[in-house]
Amino acid sequence: SQQGEEDPQALSIQEGENATMNCSYKTSINNLQWYRQNSGRGLVHLILIRSNEREKHSGRLRVTLDTSKKSSSLLITASRAADTASYFCATLGFSNNAGNMLTFGGGTRLMVKP
Amino acid sequence: EAGVAQSPRYKIIEKRQSVAFWCNPISGHATLYWYQQILGQGPKLLIQFQNNGVVDDSQLPKDRFSAERLKGVDSTLKIQPAKLEDSAVYLCASSPRAKGGEDTQYFGPGTRLTVL
């Protein structure tokens, strides 16, 4: 089963508006990452937030993490049509082996209308 | 820096046929991953290699799926025989460090498999 669950599953906004996507997970994590996937393409890493961090910024992206609620949010400010894509959260758990195993959620499909 | 390369980009086969996918990770990356992404869902890890050894293959359907990473560089993923439910995009990713940590995974464009 997937660790993360995104909400909403789909989001449609106008260019210039802000987009907020939420992610909930079930077990303890090492870090949480957000990825973007354009239609028909591979995933692109956007931002990583560690379990001891509460907020992180990168350009127009703002990520928050609440480990007590096992949830994270991704905010895209001043959205552009080029932001249209699917956004996935992925959690890195704790492992006894040398792995770096991410567990992905089901994604939020964002459409930004020009 | 060249990205992760995958081939073919698209493949259409009939059920019970065999198919193989190829992945060339970013040069120097120790860890390589194969994911299966069914339409409308997030990627699911199938197998993870560290150099040429398997780290995790717990979600790989071993009765029909196999993967290898020879010489710790390129990797192939094979399905034999294919079922209708194997229709998906198969993504390859690589990351630089051998040990688990915060290193980013870099994804290839994927191979879209359609099983008829």
Coordinates of C-alpha atoms in Angstrom, one line a residue:
Chain A
S1 CA 0.0 0.0 0.0
Q2 CA 1.1 3.5 -0.6
Q3 CA 2.5 5.5 2.4
G4 CA 1.5 8.9 1.3
E5 CA -2.0 10.1 0.3
E6 CA -2.4 13.4 -1.5
D7 CA -5.3 15.7 -1.2
P8 CA -7.0 16.9 -3.4
Q9 CA -6.6 14.3 -6.1
A10 CA -7.2 17.1 -8.7
L11 CA -7.0 20.9 -8.5
S12 CA -7.8 23.5 -11.1
I13 CA -6.8 27.1 -10.6
Q14 CA -6.2 30.3 -12.6
E15 CA -2.8 31.6 -13.4
G16 CA -1.5 33.8 -10.6
E17 CA -3.4 32.0 -7.9
N18 CA -1.8 29.9 -5.2
A19 CA -2.0 26.1 -5.2
T20 CA -1.9 24.1 -2.0
M21 CA -1.6 20.3 -2.0
N22 CA -1.6 18.1 1.1
C23 CA 0.0 14.8 1.9
S24 CA -0.6 12.5 4.8
Y25 CA 1.4 9.5 5.7
K26 CA 1.3 6.6 8.2
T27 CA 4.6 5.7 9.7
S28 CA 7.7 7.5 11.0
I29 CA 9.8 9.1 8.4
N30 CA 13.4 10.2 7.9
N31 CA 12.4 12.8 5.4
L32 CA 9.6 13.8 3.0
Q33 CA 10.1 14.8 -0.6
W34 CA 7.9 16.4 -3.3
Y35 CA 8.2 15.5 -7.0
R36 CA 6.6 16.9 -10.1
Q37 CA 5.7 14.8 -13.2
N38 CA 4.7 16.4 -16.4
S39 CA 2.5 14.3 -18.7
G40 CA 4.3 11.5 -20.3
R41 CA 7.6 12.3 -18.6
G42 CA 9.7 11.1 -15.6
L43 CA 9.6 12.7 -12.1
V44 CA 11.6 15.7 -11.2
H45 CA 12.6 16.3 -7.6
L46 CA 11.3 19.6 -6.2
I47 CA 12.2 19.8 -2.5
L48 CA 13.1 17.7 0.5
I49 CA 12.2 18.4 4.1
R50 CA 13.8 16.5 7.0
S51 CA 11.8 15.1 9.9
N52 CA 13.2 17.7 12.3
E53 CA 12.3 20.6 10.0
R54 CA 8.9 22.3 10.0
E55 CA 9.1 24.6 6.9
K56 CA 11.2 25.0 3.9
H57 CA 11.2 27.3 0.9
S58 CA 12.6 27.0 -2.6
G59 CA 11.6 29.8 -5.1
R60 CA 7.8 29.8 -5.4
L61 CA 7.6 26.6 -3.4
R62 CA 6.9 26.4 0.3
V63 CA 6.7 23.0 2.1
T64 CA 5.5 22.4 5.7
L65 CA 5.8 19.3 7.7
D66 CA 3.9 18.4 10.9
T67 CA 5.2 15.1 12.2
S68 CA 2.7 15.0 15.0
K69 CA -0.1 14.9 12.4
K70 CA 2.0 13.0 9.9
S71 CA 1.1 15.5 7.2
S72 CA 2.8 17.8 4.8
S73 CA 1.7 20.6 2.5
L74 CA 3.2 22.0 -0.7
L75 CA 2.3 25.6 -1.6
I76 CA 3.0 26.9 -5.1
T77 CA 2.6 30.7 -5.1
A78 CA 1.8 32.8 -8.1
S79 CA 1.1 29.8 -10.2
R80 CA 1.9 29.7 -14.0
A81 CA 0.5 27.6 -16.8
A82 CA 3.8 25.7 -16.8
D83 CA 3.1 24.5 -13.3
T84 CA 0.5 22.2 -14.8
A85 CA 1.6 18.7 -13.8
S86 CA 1.1 15.9 -11.2
Y87 CA 2.7 16.4 -7.9
F88 CA 3.7 13.5 -5.6
C89 CA 4.9 13.4 -2.1
A90 CA 7.3 10.6 -1.2
T91 CA 8.5 9.5 2.2
L92 CA 11.8 8.0 3.2
G93 CA 11.5 5.7 6.1
F94 CA 14.0 4.2 8.4
S95 CA 15.7 1.1 7.2
N96 CA 18.3 -1.3 8.6
N97 CA 19.8 -1.8 5.2
A98 CA 21.6 0.6 3.0
G99 CA 18.5 1.5 1.1
N100 CA 17.1 4.9 0.1
M101 CA 13.6 3.6 -0.5
L102 CA 10.9 6.1 -1.2
T103 CA 7.2 5.4 -0.9
F104 CA 5.1 7.6 -3.1
G105 CA 1.5 8.8 -2.7
G106 CA -1.1 8.8 -5.4
G107 CA -0.5 12.4 -6.5
T108 CA -2.4 15.6 -7.1
R109 CA -3.1 16.6 -10.6
L110 CA -2.8 20.3 -10.9
M111 CA -4.1 22.3 -13.8
V112 CA -3.3 26.0 -14.1
K113 CA -5.4 27.8 -16.6
P114 CA -3.9 30.8 -18.4
Chain B
E1 CA 25.5 16.0 -17.0
A2 CA 23.5 13.4 -19.0
G3 CA 20.3 12.2 -17.3
V4 CA 19.0 8.7 -16.8
A5 CA 18.4 7.0 -20.1
Q6 CA 15.7 4.4 -20.8
S7 CA 14.7 2.5 -23.8
P8 CA 12.4 1.8 -25.5
R9 CA 10.1 4.7 -24.7
Y10 CA 7.0 2.8 -25.8
K11 CA 6.2 -0.9 -26.2
I12 CA 3.1 -2.7 -27.1
I13 CA 2.9 -6.5 -26.7
E14 CA 0.3 -9.2 -26.4
K15 CA -0.3 -11.0 -23.2
R16 CA 2.0 -13.9 -22.5
Q17 CA 4.7 -12.4 -24.6
S18 CA 8.0 -11.3 -23.1
V19 CA 9.5 -7.8 -22.9
A20 CA 12.7 -6.2 -21.6
F21 CA 13.5 -2.6 -20.6
W22 CA 16.9 -1.1 -20.4
C23 CA 18.2 1.7 -18.1
N24 CA 21.5 3.6 -18.1
P25 CA 21.8 5.6 -14.9
I26 CA 23.7 8.8 -14.4
S27 CA 27.4 8.1 -14.4
G28 CA 28.8 7.3 -11.0
H29 CA 25.5 6.7 -9.3
A30 CA 25.7 3.8 -7.0
T31 CA 22.0 3.1 -6.5
L32 CA 19.5 2.2 -9.2
Y33 CA 15.7 1.8 -8.8
W34 CA 13.0 0.4 -11.0
Y35 CA 9.4 1.6 -10.4
Q36 CA 6.1 0.6 -11.8
Q37 CA 3.6 3.4 -12.3
I38 CA 0.0 2.4 -13.2
L39 CA -2.1 5.1 -14.8
G40 CA -3.5 7.5 -12.2
Q41 CA -1.3 6.2 -9.4
G42 CA 2.1 7.1 -7.9
P43 CA 5.2 5.0 -8.6
K44 CA 5.7 1.8 -6.8
L45 CA 9.2 0.5 -6.1
L46 CA 9.9 -2.9 -7.7
I47 CA 13.6 -3.3 -7.1
Q48 CA 16.6 -1.4 -5.8
F49 CA 20.2 -2.1 -6.6
Q50 CA 23.2 -0.9 -4.8
N51 CA 26.1 -1.2 -7.3
N52 CA 25.3 -4.7 -8.7
G53 CA 23.7 -6.1 -5.6
V54 CA 19.9 -6.2 -4.8
V55 CA 19.0 -4.1 -1.8
D56 CA 15.2 -4.6 -1.9
D57 CA 13.0 -6.6 -4.2
S58 CA 10.1 -7.3 -1.9
Q59 CA 7.5 -5.9 -4.3
L60 CA 8.9 -7.5 -7.4
P61 CA 6.5 -10.3 -8.7
K62 CA 9.3 -12.8 -9.0
D63 CA 7.3 -15.4 -10.8
R64 CA 7.3 -13.2 -13.9
F65 CA 9.6 -10.2 -13.3
S66 CA 13.4 -10.3 -13.2
A67 CA 16.0 -7.6 -13.1
E68 CA 19.8 -7.5 -13.2
R69 CA 22.4 -4.8 -13.0
L70 CA 25.6 -6.1 -14.6
K71 CA 28.9 -4.5 -13.6
G72 CA 27.0 -2.1 -11.4
V73 CA 26.0 0.2 -14.3
D74 CA 23.3 -0.5 -16.8
S75 CA 20.2 -2.5 -15.8
T76 CA 17.5 -4.5 -17.5
L77 CA 14.0 -5.3 -16.3
K78 CA 12.3 -8.3 -17.9
I79 CA 8.7 -9.5 -17.8
Q80 CA 8.0 -13.0 -18.9
P81 CA 5.2 -13.7 -19.5
A82 CA 3.3 -10.4 -19.5
K83 CA -0.2 -10.0 -18.2
L84 CA -2.8 -7.3 -18.9
E85 CA -2.3 -5.8 -15.5
D86 CA 1.4 -5.1 -16.3
S87 CA 0.3 -2.2 -18.5
A88 CA 2.1 0.7 -16.9
V89 CA 5.0 3.1 -17.1
Y90 CA 8.2 1.6 -15.9
L91 CA 10.5 4.2 -14.5
C92 CA 14.2 3.9 -13.7
A93 CA 15.9 6.2 -11.3
S94 CA 19.4 6.5 -9.9
S95 CA 20.9 8.2 -6.9
P96 CA 24.6 9.0 -6.1
R97 CA 25.2 7.6 -2.7
A98 CA 25.5 4.0 -1.7
K99 CA 24.0 4.4 1.8
G100 CA 20.5 5.5 2.6
G101 CA 20.3 9.2 3.2
E102 CA 19.0 12.4 1.7
D103 CA 20.4 12.1 -1.8
T104 CA 17.9 12.8 -4.5
Q105 CA 16.6 10.3 -7.0
Y106 CA 16.9 11.2 -10.6
F107 CA 14.3 9.7 -12.9
G108 CA 14.4 8.7 -16.5
P109 CA 11.6 9.4 -18.9
G110 CA 10.1 5.9 -18.5
T111 CA 8.9 3.1 -20.8
R112 CA 5.2 3.0 -21.4
L113 CA 4.1 -0.6 -21.7
T114 CA 0.8 -1.6 -23.1
V115 CA -0.2 -5.3 -22.9
L116 CA -3.1 -6.3 -25.2

